[in-house]
Amino acid sequence: MAYLRLLLLPFSVLYGFAVWVRNRCYDWGWFRSRSFNHPVIVVGNLAVGGTGKSPMTEYLLRLLHEHYTVATLSRGYGRKTRGFFEVSPLDTAADCGDEPLQFKRKFPHVTVTVGEDRVNGVRRLIQSGKEVVVLDDAFQHRALKPGLAILLFDYQRMKRPKWLLPAGDYRDWFSERRRADVMIVTKMPGTATEQDKADIRRMLRSKHRDIPVLFSKIGYGAIVPLFPGEEREGITLTAQVSVLLVTGIANPAPLRGYLATRAGDVVQLSYPDHHQYTKADIRNMINRFEAIANPHKLIITTEKDAQRLLMPELSGALVTLPIYVVPIHPLFDGKEEEFFRQLVLTYCARVLGS
């Protein structure tokens, strides 16, 4: 596979040139980049998928909702609608995308919106009285100039070549990290050493300015039933339980590794990121689950996948199954978390004059 991707390098050169020209047009003022007099925070990455943008966005929503009226704006990847609108808990993933729906169901008092035009979306949110806007996956949206840019990198990818699409995984030049205000390396394994962190800091160092580099791990919450029911509450994973792991995310490896340390065995059913489940997928899931001989068995999925599995045309066939969801969140060490919290809160207070 690696050799086949080498054949795509000429296309990466063309793609990279187009991206470079576009970035310079914004840097040199030939294209307009709009800023706002309210706090606008962007969470993004340079590579495609799998760096933990959604958990980081949720972290910010928890932090900011205690102090400000906050809204989040996403493109709504995978939705079948267009334009700007506010997400309701009763919407489906087809209406607004899985991640915005996840945000709304977890934070019902936060305004969650989707829209392709980020500048228009932010303008409308500020006009409606929102004090802080958090944008999920908008680092490459150069028409909008954020006040605070949070750039994420997956630890496992740090030592891989930084090739651009389609030969590599990067959708923007690695050098564009210089536009970030803070960089966070996510999914740090427990085996990572201080030397590993020092090596990464050197790799990420920008010659243009000193940008803080922080590190976070994946924190896993207790599993919760996809379909509420008293008989399903309080279930825990043990070595006697077998798990069918169903995912449609960019990188399910960390979750599988986590479950492997807590369950007896893990069978994986993996689909591409943002996979739109079909009735055939549900039949396959049921067949795979029934094929597990252990009577003590569960189906485990992610919060993002849960939004797509709850589509009305699919959920009826799943409601009797023991399906559970694993919540995740970023974990910093004490000093780095305090630094990050103060960075975000100080920025918002400064812009709002509070």
Short mmCIF file of C-alpha atoms in Angstrom, two decimals:
data_model
loop_
_atom_site.label_atom_id
_atom_site.label_comp_id
_atom_site.label_asym_id
_atom_site.label_seq_id
_atom_site.Cartn_x
_atom_site.Cartn_y
_atom_site.Cartn_z
CA MET A 1 0.00 0.00 0.00
CA ALA A 2 2.84 2.41 0.85
CA TYR A 3 4.41 1.83 -2.56
CA LEU A 4 1.09 2.46 -4.29
CA ARG A 5 0.78 5.80 -2.50
CA LEU A 6 4.18 6.79 -3.87
CA LEU A 7 2.62 6.68 -7.32
CA LEU A 8 0.31 9.48 -6.18
CA LEU A 9 3.13 11.88 -5.30
CA PRO A 10 2.81 13.87 -8.57
CA PHE A 11 -0.80 14.62 -7.64
CA SER A 12 0.33 15.65 -4.15
CA VAL A 13 2.72 18.14 -5.75
CA LEU A 14 -0.12 19.68 -7.74
CA TYR A 15 -2.42 19.70 -4.73
CA GLY A 16 0.31 21.18 -2.54
CA PHE A 17 0.99 23.98 -5.01
CA ALA A 18 -2.69 24.90 -5.10
CA VAL A 19 -2.88 24.93 -1.29
CA TRP A 20 0.31 27.00 -1.05
CA VAL A 21 -1.03 29.61 -3.51
CA ARG A 22 -4.33 29.82 -1.65
CA ASN A 23 -2.60 30.33 1.70
CA ARG A 24 -0.33 33.03 0.32
CA CYS A 25 -3.30 34.87 -1.17
CA TYR A 26 -4.74 35.14 2.33
CA ASP A 27 -1.38 35.95 3.95
CA TRP A 28 -0.69 38.75 1.43
CA GLY A 29 -4.20 40.19 1.70
CA TRP A 30 -5.29 39.33 -1.84
CA PHE A 31 -8.16 37.30 -0.35
CA ARG A 32 -10.11 38.76 2.56
CA SER A 33 -9.98 37.04 5.95
CA ARG A 34 -12.74 38.27 8.27
CA SER A 35 -12.19 38.73 12.02
CA PHE A 36 -14.73 39.58 14.74
CA ASN A 37 -14.76 41.63 17.92
CA HIS A 38 -16.05 38.63 19.89
CA PRO A 39 -14.09 35.53 20.95
CA VAL A 40 -13.93 33.09 18.04
CA ILE A 41 -12.13 29.83 18.81
CA VAL A 42 -11.19 27.31 16.12
CA VAL A 43 -10.35 23.66 16.78
CA GLY A 44 -8.64 22.04 13.81
CA ASN A 45 -5.92 19.82 12.41
CA LEU A 46 -3.67 19.56 9.38
CA ALA A 47 -4.18 15.87 8.63
CA VAL A 48 -7.45 14.21 7.70
CA GLY A 49 -9.57 12.95 10.59
CA GLY A 50 -8.85 11.15 13.80
CA THR A 51 -7.10 13.76 15.98
CA GLY A 52 -9.84 14.23 18.58
CA LYS A 53 -11.46 17.48 17.44
CA SER A 54 -14.91 16.54 18.76
CA PRO A 55 -13.76 15.69 22.32
CA MET A 56 -11.70 18.91 22.38
CA THR A 57 -14.71 20.94 21.21
CA GLU A 58 -16.79 19.37 23.97
CA TYR A 59 -14.06 20.20 26.49
CA LEU A 60 -14.29 23.85 25.46
CA LEU A 61 -18.08 23.85 25.64
CA ARG A 62 -17.97 22.51 29.21
CA LEU A 63 -15.41 25.12 30.18
CA LEU A 64 -16.98 28.12 28.48
CA HIS A 65 -20.63 27.42 29.23
CA GLU A 66 -19.90 28.11 32.91
CA HIS A 67 -18.89 31.69 32.11
CA TYR A 68 -20.45 32.83 28.80
CA THR A 69 -23.30 32.34 26.37
CA VAL A 70 -21.53 30.03 23.94
CA ALA A 71 -22.37 28.56 20.55
CA THR A 72 -20.66 26.07 18.31
CA LEU A 73 -20.60 26.07 14.51
CA SER A 74 -19.69 23.08 12.31
CA ARG A 75 -19.95 22.35 8.63
CA GLY A 76 -22.08 19.30 9.43
CA TYR A 77 -20.10 16.66 7.54
CA GLY A 78 -22.31 13.98 5.98
CA ARG A 79 -25.60 15.86 6.30
CA LYS A 80 -28.10 15.88 3.46
CA THR A 81 -29.16 19.48 4.04
CA ARG A 82 -27.55 22.76 3.10
CA GLY A 83 -27.34 26.23 4.59
CA PHE A 84 -27.20 27.59 8.11
CA PHE A 85 -29.53 26.35 10.82
CA GLU A 86 -29.68 25.62 14.54
CA VAL A 87 -29.57 21.97 15.57
CA SER A 88 -32.33 20.43 17.67
CA PRO A 89 -32.01 17.25 19.79
CA LEU A 90 -34.84 15.84 17.67
CA ASP A 91 -32.87 16.21 14.43
CA THR A 92 -31.11 13.26 12.83
CA ALA A 93 -27.55 12.83 11.64
CA ALA A 94 -28.86 13.18 8.08
CA ASP A 95 -30.15 16.66 8.98
CA CYS A 96 -27.02 18.09 10.59
CA GLY A 97 -24.19 15.54 10.72
CA ASP A 98 -23.24 13.19 13.55
CA GLU A 99 -20.89 15.48 15.49
CA PRO A 100 -23.21 18.53 15.78
CA LEU A 101 -26.05 16.22 16.84
CA GLN A 102 -23.77 14.69 19.46
CA PHE A 103 -22.91 18.16 20.77
CA LYS A 104 -26.57 19.17 21.02
CA ARG A 105 -27.68 16.01 22.79
CA LYS A 106 -24.83 16.28 25.31
CA PHE A 107 -25.15 20.05 25.78
CA PRO A 108 -28.87 20.87 25.29
CA HIS A 109 -28.44 24.41 26.65
CA VAL A 110 -25.67 25.29 24.18
CA THR A 111 -26.57 26.71 20.77
CA VAL A 112 -25.31 24.23 18.18
CA THR A 113 -25.38 25.29 14.53
CA VAL A 114 -24.21 24.05 11.13
CA GLY A 115 -23.36 25.98 8.00
CA GLU A 116 -20.90 25.86 5.12
CA ASP A 117 -20.22 29.60 5.24
CA ARG A 118 -18.37 30.02 8.55
CA VAL A 119 -18.14 33.82 8.29
CA ASN A 120 -21.88 34.15 7.80
CA GLY A 121 -22.52 31.63 10.58
CA VAL A 122 -20.35 33.44 13.12
CA ARG A 123 -21.90 36.78 12.17
CA ARG A 124 -25.40 35.44 12.73
CA LEU A 125 -24.49 33.90 16.07
CA ILE A 126 -22.93 37.12 17.35
CA GLN A 127 -25.92 39.13 16.14
CA SER A 128 -28.18 36.75 18.09
CA GLY A 129 -26.32 37.61 21.32
CA LYS A 130 -23.80 34.79 21.66
CA GLU A 131 -20.63 35.91 23.42
CA VAL A 132 -18.26 33.11 22.34
CA VAL A 133 -18.29 30.96 19.19
CA VAL A 134 -16.38 27.67 18.95
CA LEU A 135 -15.78 26.28 15.46
CA ASP A 136 -15.14 22.59 14.96
CA ASP A 137 -12.72 21.80 12.10
CA ALA A 138 -12.20 25.25 10.58
CA PHE A 139 -8.41 25.72 10.66
CA GLN A 140 -8.27 25.58 6.85
CA HIS A 141 -11.23 27.96 6.46
CA ARG A 142 -9.02 30.98 5.81
CA ALA A 143 -11.93 33.31 5.02
CA LEU A 144 -12.43 33.39 8.79
CA LYS A 145 -9.65 34.69 11.03
CA PRO A 146 -10.01 33.17 14.50
CA GLY A 147 -8.95 34.91 17.66
CA LEU A 148 -7.67 31.64 19.14
CA ALA A 149 -6.57 28.73 16.92
CA ILE A 150 -6.15 25.34 18.61
CA LEU A 151 -4.31 22.87 16.37
CA LEU A 152 -4.38 19.14 17.14
CA PHE A 153 -1.91 16.40 16.17
CA ASP A 154 -2.33 12.65 16.67
CA TYR A 155 0.67 11.25 18.57
CA GLN A 156 0.82 8.09 16.44
CA ARG A 157 1.22 10.15 13.26
CA MET A 158 3.96 12.46 14.49
CA LYS A 159 6.84 10.30 13.19
CA ARG A 160 5.20 9.53 9.85
CA PRO A 161 5.99 11.48 6.65
CA LYS A 162 4.06 14.77 6.45
CA TRP A 163 3.00 14.19 2.83
CA LEU A 164 0.03 15.99 1.38
CA LEU A 165 -3.02 14.34 -0.13
CA PRO A 166 -3.48 12.04 -1.94
CA ALA A 167 -0.11 10.34 -1.32
CA GLY A 168 -0.21 11.32 2.37
CA ASP A 169 -2.72 12.27 5.02
CA TYR A 170 -2.11 16.01 5.22
CA ARG A 171 -4.63 18.41 3.71
CA ASP A 172 -2.44 21.43 4.47
CA TRP A 173 1.31 22.06 4.68
CA PHE A 174 2.93 21.09 7.98
CA SER A 175 4.50 24.57 8.01
CA GLU A 176 1.02 26.09 8.41
CA ARG A 177 1.20 25.12 12.08
CA ARG A 178 2.73 28.59 12.51
CA ARG A 179 -0.83 30.01 12.40
CA ALA A 180 -1.80 28.15 15.59
CA ASP A 181 -1.94 29.80 19.01
CA VAL A 182 -1.56 26.50 20.85
CA MET A 183 -0.77 22.99 19.60
CA ILE A 184 -2.02 19.88 21.39
CA VAL A 185 -0.70 16.39 20.72
CA THR A 186 -3.60 14.04 21.43
CA LYS A 187 -3.96 10.32 22.19
CA MET A 188 -0.68 10.13 24.09
CA PRO A 189 -0.03 6.53 25.19
CA GLY A 190 0.79 5.72 28.78
CA THR A 191 4.24 4.57 27.66
CA ALA A 192 5.25 8.02 26.31
CA THR A 193 8.29 9.47 28.08
CA GLU A 194 9.47 13.01 28.74
CA GLN A 195 12.05 12.45 26.01
CA ASP A 196 9.24 11.58 23.58
CA LYS A 197 7.56 14.87 24.46
CA ALA A 198 10.79 16.81 24.05
CA ASP A 199 11.32 15.26 20.59
CA ILE A 200 7.79 16.25 19.56
CA ARG A 201 8.24 19.79 20.83
CA ARG A 202 11.36 20.11 18.67
CA MET A 203 9.47 18.76 15.66
CA LEU A 204 6.62 21.22 16.14
CA ARG A 205 8.78 24.25 16.94
CA SER A 206 8.07 27.15 14.61
CA LYS A 207 10.79 29.56 13.55
CA HIS A 208 8.20 32.33 13.32
CA ARG A 209 7.10 32.47 16.97
CA ASP A 210 6.98 30.50 20.21
CA ILE A 211 3.78 28.42 20.23
CA PRO A 212 2.88 26.39 23.34
CA VAL A 213 2.78 22.60 22.84
CA LEU A 214 0.58 20.56 25.20
CA PHE A 215 -0.17 16.84 25.47
CA SER A 216 -3.39 14.98 26.19
CA LYS A 217 -4.54 11.39 26.58
CA ILE A 218 -7.91 9.83 25.86
CA GLY A 219 -10.10 9.56 28.94
CA TYR A 220 -12.87 6.96 28.82
CA GLY A 221 -16.11 7.23 30.77
CA ALA A 222 -18.34 4.42 31.98
CA ILE A 223 -20.34 2.76 29.22
CA VAL A 224 -23.94 3.94 28.88
CA PRO A 225 -26.83 2.19 27.11
CA LEU A 226 -27.78 3.46 23.67
CA PHE A 227 -31.42 2.74 24.55
CA PRO A 228 -32.28 3.64 28.16
CA GLY A 229 -33.75 0.96 30.38
CA GLU A 230 -33.47 0.09 34.06
CA GLU A 231 -32.22 -3.40 33.28
CA ARG A 232 -29.38 -1.94 31.18
CA GLU A 233 -28.07 0.56 33.72
CA GLY A 234 -24.93 -0.08 35.74
CA ILE A 235 -23.42 -2.64 33.36
CA THR A 236 -19.62 -2.81 33.49
CA LEU A 237 -16.96 -4.53 31.43
CA THR A 238 -15.20 -7.55 32.90
CA ALA A 239 -12.95 -10.34 31.66
CA GLN A 240 -16.04 -12.56 31.40
CA VAL A 241 -17.71 -10.29 28.81
CA SER A 242 -17.20 -10.50 25.04
CA VAL A 243 -17.55 -7.33 22.99
CA LEU A 244 -18.53 -6.62 19.42
CA LEU A 245 -16.98 -3.22 18.69
CA VAL A 246 -18.83 -1.35 15.91
CA THR A 247 -17.17 1.83 14.64
CA GLY A 248 -17.34 4.23 11.74
CA ILE A 249 -14.57 6.59 12.83
CA ALA A 250 -11.15 7.51 11.45
CA ASN A 251 -9.04 5.67 14.01
CA PRO A 252 -10.71 3.02 16.20
CA ALA A 253 -7.39 1.49 17.34
CA PRO A 254 -7.16 3.35 20.70
CA LEU A 255 -10.72 2.35 21.63
CA ARG A 256 -10.10 -1.27 20.72
CA GLY A 257 -6.91 -1.23 22.78
CA TYR A 258 -8.81 0.19 25.76
CA LEU A 259 -11.58 -2.42 25.51
CA ALA A 260 -9.06 -5.25 25.12
CA THR A 261 -7.73 -4.47 28.61
CA ARG A 262 -11.20 -4.67 30.16
CA ALA A 263 -13.20 -7.28 28.24
CA GLY A 264 -12.56 -10.98 27.67
CA ASP A 265 -12.27 -10.63 23.92
CA VAL A 266 -13.11 -7.99 21.32
CA VAL A 267 -14.49 -8.64 17.84
CA GLN A 268 -14.29 -5.59 15.60
CA LEU A 269 -16.68 -4.47 12.89
CA SER A 270 -15.08 -1.39 11.35
CA TYR A 271 -16.45 1.03 8.75
CA PRO A 272 -14.99 4.25 7.24
CA ASP A 273 -15.21 7.56 9.08
CA HIS A 274 -18.75 9.05 9.17
CA HIS A 275 -20.13 5.85 7.62
CA GLN A 276 -23.85 6.09 6.91
CA TYR A 277 -25.25 2.82 8.24
CA THR A 278 -27.74 0.88 6.15
CA LYS A 279 -30.21 -1.87 6.95
CA ALA A 280 -27.73 -4.34 5.47
CA ASP A 281 -25.10 -3.09 7.92
CA ILE A 282 -27.53 -3.61 10.79
CA ARG A 283 -28.26 -7.18 9.65
CA ASN A 284 -24.53 -7.84 9.45
CA MET A 285 -24.05 -6.39 12.95
CA ILE A 286 -26.79 -8.61 14.37
CA ASN A 287 -25.36 -11.70 12.66
CA ARG A 288 -21.86 -10.97 13.96
CA PHE A 289 -23.22 -10.42 17.45
CA GLU A 290 -25.25 -13.63 17.43
CA ALA A 291 -22.19 -15.58 16.23
CA ILE A 292 -20.33 -14.78 19.46
CA ALA A 293 -20.69 -17.94 21.57
CA ASN A 294 -20.24 -16.28 24.96
CA PRO A 295 -23.68 -15.61 26.52
CA HIS A 296 -22.18 -12.61 28.34
CA LYS A 297 -21.76 -10.24 25.42
CA LEU A 298 -22.30 -6.60 24.53
CA ILE A 299 -22.15 -4.35 21.49
CA ILE A 300 -19.96 -1.28 22.05
CA THR A 301 -19.89 1.78 19.80
CA THR A 302 -18.77 5.41 19.89
CA GLU A 303 -20.77 8.55 20.58
CA LYS A 304 -20.44 9.64 16.96
CA ASP A 305 -21.65 6.27 15.67
CA ALA A 306 -24.55 6.35 18.11
CA GLN A 307 -26.01 9.41 16.34
CA ARG A 308 -26.07 7.51 13.04
CA LEU A 309 -27.38 4.26 14.55
CA LEU A 310 -30.31 6.17 16.08
CA MET A 311 -31.73 6.99 12.65
CA PRO A 312 -35.45 6.09 12.75
CA GLU A 313 -35.19 3.58 9.91
CA LEU A 314 -32.43 1.67 11.76
CA SER A 315 -33.06 1.94 15.47
CA GLY A 316 -36.13 -0.32 15.52
CA ALA A 317 -34.01 -3.36 14.66
CA LEU A 318 -31.48 -2.51 17.38
CA VAL A 319 -33.63 -1.59 20.35
CA THR A 320 -33.65 -5.09 21.85
CA LEU A 321 -29.86 -5.50 21.61
CA PRO A 322 -27.45 -4.68 24.47
CA ILE A 323 -25.74 -1.76 22.73
CA TYR A 324 -23.56 0.55 24.81
CA VAL A 325 -21.68 3.78 24.10
CA VAL A 326 -18.24 4.77 25.44
CA PRO A 327 -17.93 8.51 26.18
CA ILE A 328 -14.44 9.97 25.72
CA HIS A 329 -12.75 13.20 26.77
CA PRO A 330 -9.24 14.68 26.67
CA LEU A 331 -7.06 14.22 29.74
CA PHE A 332 -4.24 16.66 30.49
CA ASP A 333 -1.85 16.54 33.39
CA GLY A 334 -2.65 19.07 36.14
CA LYS A 335 -0.27 21.86 35.16
CA GLU A 336 -0.96 21.67 31.44
CA GLU A 337 -4.73 21.61 31.97
CA GLU A 338 -4.57 24.70 34.17
CA PHE A 339 -2.41 26.46 31.57
CA PHE A 340 -4.88 25.58 28.80
CA ARG A 341 -7.94 26.63 30.80
CA GLN A 342 -6.38 29.96 31.68
CA LEU A 343 -5.27 30.50 28.08
CA VAL A 344 -8.84 30.08 26.84
CA LEU A 345 -10.55 32.02 29.61
CA THR A 346 -8.03 34.87 29.56
CA TYR A 347 -8.44 35.23 25.80
CA CYS A 348 -12.24 35.43 26.11
CA ALA A 349 -12.12 37.89 28.99
CA ARG A 350 -9.66 40.12 27.15
CA VAL A 351 -11.75 40.29 23.98
CA LEU A 352 -15.01 40.87 25.85
CA GLY A 353 -13.40 43.39 28.20
CA SER A 354 -14.50 41.47 31.29
#
